[in-house]
mmCIF file of C-alpha atoms and ligand atoms in Angstrom:
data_model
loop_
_atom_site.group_PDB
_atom_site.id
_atom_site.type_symbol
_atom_site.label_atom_id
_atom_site.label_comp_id
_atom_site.label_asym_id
_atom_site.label_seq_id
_atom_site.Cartn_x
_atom_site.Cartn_y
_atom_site.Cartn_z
ATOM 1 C CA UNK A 2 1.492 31.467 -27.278
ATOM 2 C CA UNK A 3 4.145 29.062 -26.660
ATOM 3 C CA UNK A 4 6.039 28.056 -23.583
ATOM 4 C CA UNK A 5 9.829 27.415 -23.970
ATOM 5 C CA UNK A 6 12.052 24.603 -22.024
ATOM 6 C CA UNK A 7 11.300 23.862 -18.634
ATOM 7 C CA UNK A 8 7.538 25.126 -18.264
ATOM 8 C CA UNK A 9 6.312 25.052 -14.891
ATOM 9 C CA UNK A 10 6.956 28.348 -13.683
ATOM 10 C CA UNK A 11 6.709 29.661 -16.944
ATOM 11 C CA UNK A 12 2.992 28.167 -17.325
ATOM 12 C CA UNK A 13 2.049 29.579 -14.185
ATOM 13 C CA UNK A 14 3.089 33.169 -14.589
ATOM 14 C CA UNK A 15 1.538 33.281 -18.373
ATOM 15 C CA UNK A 16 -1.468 31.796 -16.668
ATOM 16 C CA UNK A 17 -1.523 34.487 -13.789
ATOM 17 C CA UNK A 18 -0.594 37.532 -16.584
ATOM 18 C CA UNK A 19 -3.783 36.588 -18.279
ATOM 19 C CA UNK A 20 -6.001 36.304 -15.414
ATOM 20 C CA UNK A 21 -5.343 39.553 -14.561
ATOM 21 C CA UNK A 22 -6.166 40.459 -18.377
ATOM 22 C CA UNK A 23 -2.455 41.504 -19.157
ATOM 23 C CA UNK A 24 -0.348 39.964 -21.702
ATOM 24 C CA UNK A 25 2.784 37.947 -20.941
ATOM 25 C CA UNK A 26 5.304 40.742 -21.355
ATOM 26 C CA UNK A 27 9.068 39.703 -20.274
ATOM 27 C CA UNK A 28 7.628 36.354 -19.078
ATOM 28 C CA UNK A 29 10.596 34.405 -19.832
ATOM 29 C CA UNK A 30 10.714 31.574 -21.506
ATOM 30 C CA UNK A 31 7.391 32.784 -23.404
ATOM 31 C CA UNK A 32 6.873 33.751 -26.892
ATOM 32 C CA UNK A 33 3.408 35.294 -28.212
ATOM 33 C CA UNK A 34 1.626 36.585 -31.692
ATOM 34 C CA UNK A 35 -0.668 39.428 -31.201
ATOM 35 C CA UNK A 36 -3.455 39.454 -33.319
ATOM 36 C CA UNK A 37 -2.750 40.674 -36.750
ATOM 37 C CA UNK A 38 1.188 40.756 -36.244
ATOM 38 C CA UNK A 39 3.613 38.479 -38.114
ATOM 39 C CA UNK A 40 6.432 38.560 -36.287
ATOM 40 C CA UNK A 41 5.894 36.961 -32.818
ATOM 41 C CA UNK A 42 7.062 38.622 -29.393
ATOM 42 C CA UNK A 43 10.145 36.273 -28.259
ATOM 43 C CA UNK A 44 11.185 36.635 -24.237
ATOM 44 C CA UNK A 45 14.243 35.980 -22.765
ATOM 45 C CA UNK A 46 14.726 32.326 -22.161
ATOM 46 C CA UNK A 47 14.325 31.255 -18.579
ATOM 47 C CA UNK A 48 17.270 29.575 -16.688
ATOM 48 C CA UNK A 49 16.823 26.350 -15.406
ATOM 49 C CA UNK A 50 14.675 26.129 -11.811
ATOM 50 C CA UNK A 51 15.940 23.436 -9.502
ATOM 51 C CA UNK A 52 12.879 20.932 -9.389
ATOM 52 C CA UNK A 53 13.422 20.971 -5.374
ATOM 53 C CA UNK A 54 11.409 23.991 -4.605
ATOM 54 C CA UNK A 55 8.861 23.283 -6.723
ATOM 55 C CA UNK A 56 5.884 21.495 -5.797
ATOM 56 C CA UNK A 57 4.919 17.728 -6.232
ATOM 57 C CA UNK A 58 3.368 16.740 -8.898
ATOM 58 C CA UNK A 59 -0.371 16.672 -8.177
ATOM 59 C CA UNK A 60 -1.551 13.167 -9.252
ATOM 60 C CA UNK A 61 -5.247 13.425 -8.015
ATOM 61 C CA UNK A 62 -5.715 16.313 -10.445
ATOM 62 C CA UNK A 63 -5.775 13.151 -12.846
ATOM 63 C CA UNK A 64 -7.911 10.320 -12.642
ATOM 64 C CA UNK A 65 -4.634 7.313 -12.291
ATOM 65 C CA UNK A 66 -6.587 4.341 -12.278
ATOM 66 C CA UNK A 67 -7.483 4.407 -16.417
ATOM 67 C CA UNK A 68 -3.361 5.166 -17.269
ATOM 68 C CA UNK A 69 -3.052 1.867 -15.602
ATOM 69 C CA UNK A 70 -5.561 -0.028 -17.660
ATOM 70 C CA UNK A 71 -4.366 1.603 -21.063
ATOM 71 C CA UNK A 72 -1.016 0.249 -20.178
ATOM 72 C CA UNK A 73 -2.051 -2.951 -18.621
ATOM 73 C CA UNK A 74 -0.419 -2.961 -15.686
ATOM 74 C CA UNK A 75 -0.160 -0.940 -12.940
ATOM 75 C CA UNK A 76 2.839 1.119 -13.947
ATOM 76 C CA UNK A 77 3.193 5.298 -12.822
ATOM 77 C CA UNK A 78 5.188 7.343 -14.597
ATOM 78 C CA UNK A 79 7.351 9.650 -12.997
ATOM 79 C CA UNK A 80 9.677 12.336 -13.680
ATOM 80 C CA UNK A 81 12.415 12.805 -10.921
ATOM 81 C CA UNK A 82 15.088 14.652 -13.170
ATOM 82 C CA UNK A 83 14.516 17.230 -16.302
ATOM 83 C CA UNK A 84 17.479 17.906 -19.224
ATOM 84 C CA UNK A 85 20.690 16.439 -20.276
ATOM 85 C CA UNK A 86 24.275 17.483 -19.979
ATOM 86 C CA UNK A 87 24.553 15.998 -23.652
ATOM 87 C CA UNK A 88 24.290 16.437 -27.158
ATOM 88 C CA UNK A 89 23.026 13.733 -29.209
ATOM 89 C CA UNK A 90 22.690 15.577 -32.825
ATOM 90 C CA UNK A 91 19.022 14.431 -33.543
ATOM 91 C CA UNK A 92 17.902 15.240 -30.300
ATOM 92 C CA UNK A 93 15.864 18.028 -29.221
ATOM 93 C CA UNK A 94 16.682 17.783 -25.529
ATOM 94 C CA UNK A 95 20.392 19.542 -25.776
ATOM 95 C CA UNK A 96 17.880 22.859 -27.612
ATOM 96 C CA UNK A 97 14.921 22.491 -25.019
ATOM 97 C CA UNK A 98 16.903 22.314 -21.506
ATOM 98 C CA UNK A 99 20.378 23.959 -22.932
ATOM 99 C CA UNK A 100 22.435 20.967 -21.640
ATOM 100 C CA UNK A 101 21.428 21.734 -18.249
ATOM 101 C CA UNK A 102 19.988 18.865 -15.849
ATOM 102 C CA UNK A 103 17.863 19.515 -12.551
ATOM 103 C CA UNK A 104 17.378 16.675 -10.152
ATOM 104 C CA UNK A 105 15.083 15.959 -7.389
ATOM 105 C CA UNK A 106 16.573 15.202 -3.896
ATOM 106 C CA UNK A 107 16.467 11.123 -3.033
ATOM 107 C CA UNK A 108 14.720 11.825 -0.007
ATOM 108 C CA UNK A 109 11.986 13.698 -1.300
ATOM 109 C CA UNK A 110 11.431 11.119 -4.176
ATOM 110 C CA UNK A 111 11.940 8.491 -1.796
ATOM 111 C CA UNK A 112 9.418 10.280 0.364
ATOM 112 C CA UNK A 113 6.518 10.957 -2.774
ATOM 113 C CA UNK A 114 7.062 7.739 -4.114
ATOM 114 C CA UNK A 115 6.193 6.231 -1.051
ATOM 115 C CA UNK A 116 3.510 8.591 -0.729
ATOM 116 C CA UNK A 117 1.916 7.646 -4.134
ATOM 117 C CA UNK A 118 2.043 4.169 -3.780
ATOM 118 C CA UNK A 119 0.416 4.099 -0.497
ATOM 119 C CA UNK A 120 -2.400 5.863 -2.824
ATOM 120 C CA UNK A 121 -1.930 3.958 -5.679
ATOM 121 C CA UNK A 122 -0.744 0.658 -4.687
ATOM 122 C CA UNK A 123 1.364 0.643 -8.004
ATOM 123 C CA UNK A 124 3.606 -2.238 -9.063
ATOM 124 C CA UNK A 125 6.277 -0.586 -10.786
ATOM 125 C CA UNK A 126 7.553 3.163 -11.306
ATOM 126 C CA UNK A 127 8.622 3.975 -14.652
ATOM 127 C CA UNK A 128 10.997 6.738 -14.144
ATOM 128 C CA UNK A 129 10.345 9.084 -17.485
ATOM 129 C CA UNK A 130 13.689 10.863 -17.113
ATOM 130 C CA UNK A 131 16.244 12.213 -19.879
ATOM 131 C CA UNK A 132 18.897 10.507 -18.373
ATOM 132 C CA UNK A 133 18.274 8.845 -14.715
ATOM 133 C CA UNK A 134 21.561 7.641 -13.998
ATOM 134 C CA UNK A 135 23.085 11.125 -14.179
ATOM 135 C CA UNK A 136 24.968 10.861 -10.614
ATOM 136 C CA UNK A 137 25.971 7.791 -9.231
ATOM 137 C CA UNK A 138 25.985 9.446 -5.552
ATOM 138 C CA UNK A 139 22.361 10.184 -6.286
ATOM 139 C CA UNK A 140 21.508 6.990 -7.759
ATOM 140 C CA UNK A 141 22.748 4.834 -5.101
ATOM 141 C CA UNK A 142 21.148 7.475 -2.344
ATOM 142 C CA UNK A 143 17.551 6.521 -4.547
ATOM 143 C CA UNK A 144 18.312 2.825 -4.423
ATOM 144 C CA UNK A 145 19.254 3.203 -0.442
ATOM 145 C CA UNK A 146 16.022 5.202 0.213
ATOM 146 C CA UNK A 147 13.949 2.481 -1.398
ATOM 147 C CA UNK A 148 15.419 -0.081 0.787
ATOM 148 C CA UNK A 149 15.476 1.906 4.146
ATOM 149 C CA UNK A 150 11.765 2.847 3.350
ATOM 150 C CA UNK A 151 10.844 -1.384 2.449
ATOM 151 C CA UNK A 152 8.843 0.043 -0.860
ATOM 152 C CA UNK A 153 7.787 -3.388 -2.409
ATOM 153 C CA UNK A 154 7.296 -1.714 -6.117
ATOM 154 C CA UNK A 155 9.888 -2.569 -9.155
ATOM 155 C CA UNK A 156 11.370 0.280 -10.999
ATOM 156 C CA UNK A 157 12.293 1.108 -14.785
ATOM 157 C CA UNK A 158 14.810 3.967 -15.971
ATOM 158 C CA UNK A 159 17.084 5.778 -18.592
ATOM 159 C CA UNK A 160 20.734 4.852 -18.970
ATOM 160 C CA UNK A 161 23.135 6.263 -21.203
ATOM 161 C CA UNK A 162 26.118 3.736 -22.179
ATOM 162 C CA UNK A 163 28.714 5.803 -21.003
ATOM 163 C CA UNK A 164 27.041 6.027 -17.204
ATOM 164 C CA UNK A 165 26.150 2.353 -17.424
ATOM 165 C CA UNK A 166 30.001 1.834 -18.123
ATOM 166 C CA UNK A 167 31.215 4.064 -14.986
ATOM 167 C CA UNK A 168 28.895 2.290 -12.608
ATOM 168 C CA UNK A 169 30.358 -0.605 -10.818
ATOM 169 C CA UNK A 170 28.234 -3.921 -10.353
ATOM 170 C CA UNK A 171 28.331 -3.475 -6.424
ATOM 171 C CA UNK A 172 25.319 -0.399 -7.935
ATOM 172 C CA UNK A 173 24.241 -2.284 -10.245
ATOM 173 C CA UNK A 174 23.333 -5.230 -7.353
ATOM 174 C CA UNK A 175 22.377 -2.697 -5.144
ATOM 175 C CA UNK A 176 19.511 -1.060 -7.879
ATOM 176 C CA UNK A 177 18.661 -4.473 -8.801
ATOM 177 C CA UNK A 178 18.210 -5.025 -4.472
ATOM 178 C CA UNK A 179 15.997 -2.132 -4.546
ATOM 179 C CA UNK A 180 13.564 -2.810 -7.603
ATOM 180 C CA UNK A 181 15.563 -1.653 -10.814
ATOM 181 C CA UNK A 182 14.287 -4.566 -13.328
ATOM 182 C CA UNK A 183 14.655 -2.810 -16.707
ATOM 183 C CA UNK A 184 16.880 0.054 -18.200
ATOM 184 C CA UNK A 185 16.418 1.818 -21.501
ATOM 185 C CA UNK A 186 20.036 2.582 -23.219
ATOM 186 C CA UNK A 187 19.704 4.455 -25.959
ATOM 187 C CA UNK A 188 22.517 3.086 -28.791
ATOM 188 C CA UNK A 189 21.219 4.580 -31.928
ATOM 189 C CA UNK A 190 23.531 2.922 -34.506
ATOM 190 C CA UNK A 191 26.360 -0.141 -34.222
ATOM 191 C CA UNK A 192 28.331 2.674 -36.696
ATOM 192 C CA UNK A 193 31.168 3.708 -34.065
ATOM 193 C CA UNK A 194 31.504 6.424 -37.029
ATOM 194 C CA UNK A 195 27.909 7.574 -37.320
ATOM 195 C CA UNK A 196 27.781 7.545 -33.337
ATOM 196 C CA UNK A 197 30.750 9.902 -33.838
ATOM 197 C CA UNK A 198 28.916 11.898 -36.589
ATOM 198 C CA UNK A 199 26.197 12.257 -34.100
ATOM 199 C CA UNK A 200 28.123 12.948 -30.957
ATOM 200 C CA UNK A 201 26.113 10.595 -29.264
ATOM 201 C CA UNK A 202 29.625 10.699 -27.114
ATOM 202 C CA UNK A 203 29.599 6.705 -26.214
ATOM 203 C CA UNK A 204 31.524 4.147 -27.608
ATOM 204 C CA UNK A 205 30.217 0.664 -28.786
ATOM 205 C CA UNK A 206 32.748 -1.129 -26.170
ATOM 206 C CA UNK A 207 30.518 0.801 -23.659
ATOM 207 C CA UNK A 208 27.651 -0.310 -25.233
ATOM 208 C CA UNK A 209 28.756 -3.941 -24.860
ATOM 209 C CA UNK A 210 29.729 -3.409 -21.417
ATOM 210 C CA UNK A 211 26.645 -2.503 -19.795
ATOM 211 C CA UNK A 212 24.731 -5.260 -22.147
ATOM 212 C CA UNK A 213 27.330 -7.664 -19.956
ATOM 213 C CA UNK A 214 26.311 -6.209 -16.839
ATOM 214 C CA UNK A 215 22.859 -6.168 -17.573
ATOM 215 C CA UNK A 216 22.558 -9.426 -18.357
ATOM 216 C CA UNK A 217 24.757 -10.558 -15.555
ATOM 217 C CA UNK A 218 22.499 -8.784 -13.254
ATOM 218 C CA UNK A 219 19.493 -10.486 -15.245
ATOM 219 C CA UNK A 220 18.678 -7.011 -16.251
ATOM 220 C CA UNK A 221 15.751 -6.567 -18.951
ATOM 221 C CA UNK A 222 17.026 -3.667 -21.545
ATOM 222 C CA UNK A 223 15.807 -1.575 -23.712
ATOM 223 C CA UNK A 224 18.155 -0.756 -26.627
ATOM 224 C CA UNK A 225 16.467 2.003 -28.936
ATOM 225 C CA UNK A 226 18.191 2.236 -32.479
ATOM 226 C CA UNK A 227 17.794 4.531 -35.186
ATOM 227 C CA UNK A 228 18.435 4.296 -38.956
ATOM 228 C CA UNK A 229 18.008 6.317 -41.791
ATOM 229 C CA UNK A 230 20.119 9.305 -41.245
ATOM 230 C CA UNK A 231 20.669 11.679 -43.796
ATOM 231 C CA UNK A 232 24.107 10.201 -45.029
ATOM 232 C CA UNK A 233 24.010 6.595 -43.110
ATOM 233 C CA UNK A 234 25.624 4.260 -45.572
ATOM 234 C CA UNK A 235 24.518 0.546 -46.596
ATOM 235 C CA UNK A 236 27.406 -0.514 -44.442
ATOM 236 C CA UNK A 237 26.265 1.964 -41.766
ATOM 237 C CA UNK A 238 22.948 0.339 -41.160
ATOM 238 C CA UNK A 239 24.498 -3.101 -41.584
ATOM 239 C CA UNK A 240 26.530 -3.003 -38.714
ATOM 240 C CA UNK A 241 23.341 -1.294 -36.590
ATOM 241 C CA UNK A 242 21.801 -4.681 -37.586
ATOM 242 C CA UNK A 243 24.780 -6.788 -36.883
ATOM 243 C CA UNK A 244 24.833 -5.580 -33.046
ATOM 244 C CA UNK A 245 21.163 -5.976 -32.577
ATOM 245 C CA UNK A 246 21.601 -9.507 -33.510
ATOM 246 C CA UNK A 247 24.551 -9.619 -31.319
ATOM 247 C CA UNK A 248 22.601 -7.688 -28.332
ATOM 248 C CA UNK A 249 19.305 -10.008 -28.459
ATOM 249 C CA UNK A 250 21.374 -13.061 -28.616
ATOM 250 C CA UNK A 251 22.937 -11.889 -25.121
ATOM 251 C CA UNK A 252 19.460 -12.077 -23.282
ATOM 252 C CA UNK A 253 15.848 -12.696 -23.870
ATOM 253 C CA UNK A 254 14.909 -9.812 -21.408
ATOM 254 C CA UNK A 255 16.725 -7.732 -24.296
ATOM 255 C CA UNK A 256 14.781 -5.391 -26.271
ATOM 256 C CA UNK A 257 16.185 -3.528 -29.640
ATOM 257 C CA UNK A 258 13.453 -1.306 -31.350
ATOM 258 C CA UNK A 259 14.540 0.242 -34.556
ATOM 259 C CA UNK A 260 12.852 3.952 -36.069
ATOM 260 C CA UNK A 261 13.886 5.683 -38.687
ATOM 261 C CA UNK A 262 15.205 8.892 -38.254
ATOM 262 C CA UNK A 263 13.033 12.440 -37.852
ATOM 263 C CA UNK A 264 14.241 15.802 -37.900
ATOM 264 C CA UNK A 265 12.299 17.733 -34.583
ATOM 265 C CA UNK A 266 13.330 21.036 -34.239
ATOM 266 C CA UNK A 267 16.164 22.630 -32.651
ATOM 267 C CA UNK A 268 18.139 19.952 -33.288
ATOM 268 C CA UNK A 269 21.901 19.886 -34.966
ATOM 269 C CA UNK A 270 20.841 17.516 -37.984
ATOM 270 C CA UNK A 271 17.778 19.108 -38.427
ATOM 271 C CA UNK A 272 19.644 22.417 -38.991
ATOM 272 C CA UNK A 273 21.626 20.948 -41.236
ATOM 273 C CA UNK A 274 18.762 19.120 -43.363
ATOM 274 C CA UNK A 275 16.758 22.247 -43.598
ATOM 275 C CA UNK A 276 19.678 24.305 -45.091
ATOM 276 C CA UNK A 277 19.585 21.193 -47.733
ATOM 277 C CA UNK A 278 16.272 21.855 -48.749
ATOM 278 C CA UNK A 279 14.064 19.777 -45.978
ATOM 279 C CA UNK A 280 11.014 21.460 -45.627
ATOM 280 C CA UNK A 281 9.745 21.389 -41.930
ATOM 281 C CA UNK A 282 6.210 21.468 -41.231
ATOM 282 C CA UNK A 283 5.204 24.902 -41.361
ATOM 283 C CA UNK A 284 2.257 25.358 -38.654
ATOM 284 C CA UNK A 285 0.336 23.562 -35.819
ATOM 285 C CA UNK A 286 -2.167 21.792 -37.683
ATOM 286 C CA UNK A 287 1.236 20.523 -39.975
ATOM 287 C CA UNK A 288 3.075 19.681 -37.109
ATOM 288 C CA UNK A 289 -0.135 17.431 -35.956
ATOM 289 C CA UNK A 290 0.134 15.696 -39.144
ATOM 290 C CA UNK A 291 3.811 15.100 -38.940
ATOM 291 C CA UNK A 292 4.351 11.390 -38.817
ATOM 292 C CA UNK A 293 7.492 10.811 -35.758
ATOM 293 C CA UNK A 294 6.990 6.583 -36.249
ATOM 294 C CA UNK A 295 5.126 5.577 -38.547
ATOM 295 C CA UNK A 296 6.876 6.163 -42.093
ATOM 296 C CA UNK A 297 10.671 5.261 -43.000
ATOM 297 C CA UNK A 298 11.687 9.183 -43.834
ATOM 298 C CA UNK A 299 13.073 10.341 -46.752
ATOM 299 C CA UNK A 300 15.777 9.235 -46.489
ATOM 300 C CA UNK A 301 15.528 5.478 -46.802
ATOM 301 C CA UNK A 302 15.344 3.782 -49.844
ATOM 302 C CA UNK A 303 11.797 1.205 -50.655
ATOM 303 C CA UNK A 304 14.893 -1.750 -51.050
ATOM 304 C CA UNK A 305 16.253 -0.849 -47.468
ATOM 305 C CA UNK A 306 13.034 -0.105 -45.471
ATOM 306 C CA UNK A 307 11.998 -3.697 -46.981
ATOM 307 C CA UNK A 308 15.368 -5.250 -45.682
ATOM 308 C CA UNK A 309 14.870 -2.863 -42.223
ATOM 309 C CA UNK A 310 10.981 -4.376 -41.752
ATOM 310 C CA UNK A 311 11.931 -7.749 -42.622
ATOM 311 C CA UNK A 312 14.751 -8.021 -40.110
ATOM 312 C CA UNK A 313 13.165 -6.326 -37.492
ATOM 313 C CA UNK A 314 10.307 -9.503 -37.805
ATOM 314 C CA UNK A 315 12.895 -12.504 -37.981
ATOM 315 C CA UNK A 316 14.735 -10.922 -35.314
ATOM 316 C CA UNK A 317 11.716 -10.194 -32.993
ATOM 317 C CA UNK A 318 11.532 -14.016 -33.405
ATOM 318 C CA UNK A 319 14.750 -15.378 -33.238
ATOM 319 C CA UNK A 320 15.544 -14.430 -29.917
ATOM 320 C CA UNK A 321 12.332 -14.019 -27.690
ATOM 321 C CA UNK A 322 10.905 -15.849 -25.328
ATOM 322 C CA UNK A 323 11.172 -19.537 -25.708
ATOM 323 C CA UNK A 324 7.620 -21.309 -25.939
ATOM 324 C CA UNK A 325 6.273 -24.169 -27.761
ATOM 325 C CA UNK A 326 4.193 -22.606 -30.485
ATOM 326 C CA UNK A 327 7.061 -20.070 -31.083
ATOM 327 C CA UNK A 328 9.735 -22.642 -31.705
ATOM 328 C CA UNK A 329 9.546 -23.673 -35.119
ATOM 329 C CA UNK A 330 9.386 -20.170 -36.676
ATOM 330 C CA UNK A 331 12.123 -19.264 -34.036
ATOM 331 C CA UNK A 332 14.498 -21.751 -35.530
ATOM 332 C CA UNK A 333 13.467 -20.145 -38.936
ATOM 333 C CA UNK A 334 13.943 -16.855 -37.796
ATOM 334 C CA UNK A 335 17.427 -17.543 -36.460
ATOM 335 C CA UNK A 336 18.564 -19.289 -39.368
ATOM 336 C CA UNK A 337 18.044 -16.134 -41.727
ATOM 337 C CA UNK A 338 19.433 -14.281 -38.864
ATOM 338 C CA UNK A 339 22.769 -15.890 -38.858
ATOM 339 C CA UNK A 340 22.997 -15.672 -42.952
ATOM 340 C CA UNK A 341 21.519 -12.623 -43.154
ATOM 341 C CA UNK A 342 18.990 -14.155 -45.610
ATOM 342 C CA UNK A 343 15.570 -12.472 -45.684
ATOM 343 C CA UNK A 344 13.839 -12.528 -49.108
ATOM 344 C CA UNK A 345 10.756 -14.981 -49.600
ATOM 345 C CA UNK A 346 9.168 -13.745 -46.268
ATOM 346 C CA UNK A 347 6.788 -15.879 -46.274
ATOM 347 C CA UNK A 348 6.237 -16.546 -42.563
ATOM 348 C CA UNK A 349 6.084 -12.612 -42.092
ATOM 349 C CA UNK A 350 3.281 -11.947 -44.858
ATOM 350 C CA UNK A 351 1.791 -14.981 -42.913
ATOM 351 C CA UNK A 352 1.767 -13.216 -39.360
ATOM 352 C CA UNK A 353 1.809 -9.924 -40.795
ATOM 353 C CA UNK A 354 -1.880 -11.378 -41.822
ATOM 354 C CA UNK A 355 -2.879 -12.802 -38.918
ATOM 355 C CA UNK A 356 -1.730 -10.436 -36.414
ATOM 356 C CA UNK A 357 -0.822 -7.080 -37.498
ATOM 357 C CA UNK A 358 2.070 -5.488 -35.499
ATOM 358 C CA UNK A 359 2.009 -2.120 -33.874
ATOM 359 C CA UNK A 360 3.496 0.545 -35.889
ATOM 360 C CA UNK A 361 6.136 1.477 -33.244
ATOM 361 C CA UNK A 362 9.159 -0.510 -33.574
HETATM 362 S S1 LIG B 127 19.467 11.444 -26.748
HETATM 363 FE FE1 LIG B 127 19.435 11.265 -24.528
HETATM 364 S S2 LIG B 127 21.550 11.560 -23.907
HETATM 365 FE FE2 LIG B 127 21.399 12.363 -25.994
HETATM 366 S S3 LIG B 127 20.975 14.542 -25.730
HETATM 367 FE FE3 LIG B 127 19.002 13.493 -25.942
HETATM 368 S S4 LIG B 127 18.343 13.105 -23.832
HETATM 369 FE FE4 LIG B 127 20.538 13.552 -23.773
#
């Protein structure tokens, strides 16, 4: 049994259906198997329910306190928008929500956020939204609330180039007056013609922009990348590195993680792979094995997942945080960032030894 884009009032109806001992008929949003049938029952797709008259999410039903110690800090996630109004090629979202975008009310997030942290005595919300900065209206109504209510927490959220390039830096002053410290903009590729290909629908000018008024806001950033799309060219990926190098360089609170491309479902690009011959994982215990960050794809060569691992180490060095022990392989690192030059790694197979890296970036 499966439930389909937004869940919560699906979930609850298939949960009350089966309580009663009846099966989800015409629950929408719901698809089932009987027992012995191979073709599953599909329902209607639910529309979209406006988040405001459901009800808050119930933290005590979870115990808070260990999410904080797995993360280290004392960081709650929270969800005050579901969907996107876009349609990024490799991304699910655009098949899950249908482009369609649901938002809660400032007030009332004002109002539960001040609630949980009276709880909780977080330090920072890290708002887990598609796309946070939907509606500038909204986002400066947020940012007021914060202020009007005195909440002492910071706050993280999801930017899209294209918003960050609409909003003026009187918002951007007044988020950073209310807590914002750290955005995550999702670039993808430094290819203005593979963000085309994608219709990620931003332009690398906008890109740039916000990275200006980020760092002249002493913004941290988060700028995700991806490479090894079916099709990306040597020159493709070259450029994705060239504008990481140029976006690190801009600010030491700058982040640029790199994965390789996967195919999820429902997606435009996976579509297209699978008609090529890409065989999806076929069932639940496949789709458990399925590896979203680990490996390079298929569609990477050995030569340029080397070259991809290599510069995501020198460049992890070149431009971090300045400290003492750090400095001499920084200076290394930026040299063979400037010329490009990473064969011989031998400071990586060094620290690769002496402190493996997380597989995640
Ligand atoms: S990548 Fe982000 S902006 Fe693009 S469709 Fe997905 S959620 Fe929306």
């Amino acid at each position: 049994m499966t439930v389909q884009g937004q869940g919560e009032v699906t979930f609850a109806e298939i949960v009350e259906r089966l309580a009663r001992g009846d099966l989800p008929a015409g629950v929408a949003g719901c698809a089932y198997r009987l027992p012995g049938d191979e073709v599953p029952v599909a329902n209607p797709p639910r529309p979209m329910t406006d988040m405001n008259i459901l009800p808050a999410a119930n933290y005590d039903l979870i115990d808070v306190e260990p999410y904080f110690a797995r993360k280290g800090r004392r960081q709650l996630d929270y969800i005050s928008s579901v969907g996107c109004y876009y349609r990024c090629a490799f991304c699910a979202d655009p098949f899950v929500y249908r482009r369609r975008w649901s938002a809660l009310e400032p007030p009332r997030v004002g109002e539960e956020l001040e609630h949980l942290w009276r709880r909780h005595r977080f330090e920072e919300v890290a708002f887990q939204d598609e796309t946070f900065f939907t509606h500038r209206k909204r986002v400066v109504a947020i940012a007021e609330e914060f202020l009007r209510r005195g909440l002492p927490f910071t706050w993280t959220a999801t930017m899209r180039a294209d918003q960050g390039y609409r909003l003026s830096d009187e918002i951007f002053a007044l988020c950073v007056r209310a807590g914002l410290r750290r955005v995550m903009i999702g670039v993808e590729s430094g290819s203005q013609q593979m963000l085309n290909w994608m219709t990620k629908d931003i332009t690398l000018d906008q890109v740039m922009d916000c990275a200006e008024k980020c760092a002249r806001h002493d913004l941290g950033a988060i700028f995700p990348f991806i490479v090894g799309f079916p099709g990306e060219s040597d020159e493709d990926v070259e450029a994705t590195l060239e504008l990481i190098k140029r976006l690190r360089s801009m600010s030491p609170k700058f982040e640029t993680p790199i994965f390789y491309y996967k195919p999820y479902p429902g997606s435009r690009i996976t579509d297209q792979v699978v008609q090529q011959g890409y065989r999806l994982p076929q069932s639940l215990e496949e789709w458990a094995r399925f590896d979203f960050i680990g490996s390079s794809g298929p569609w990477v060569s050995r030569e340029k997942y080397e070259r991809i691992e290599r510069f995501k180490f020198y460049n992890r060095f070149a431009w971090g945080p300045e400290t003492w022990w750090r400095r001499p392989i920084q200076m290394l690192a930026r040299w063979r960032c400037r010329r490009n030059f990473y064969r011989l790694p031998v400071e990586k197979l060094i620290v690769d030894r002496l402190k493996p890296l997380p597989k995640l970036s």
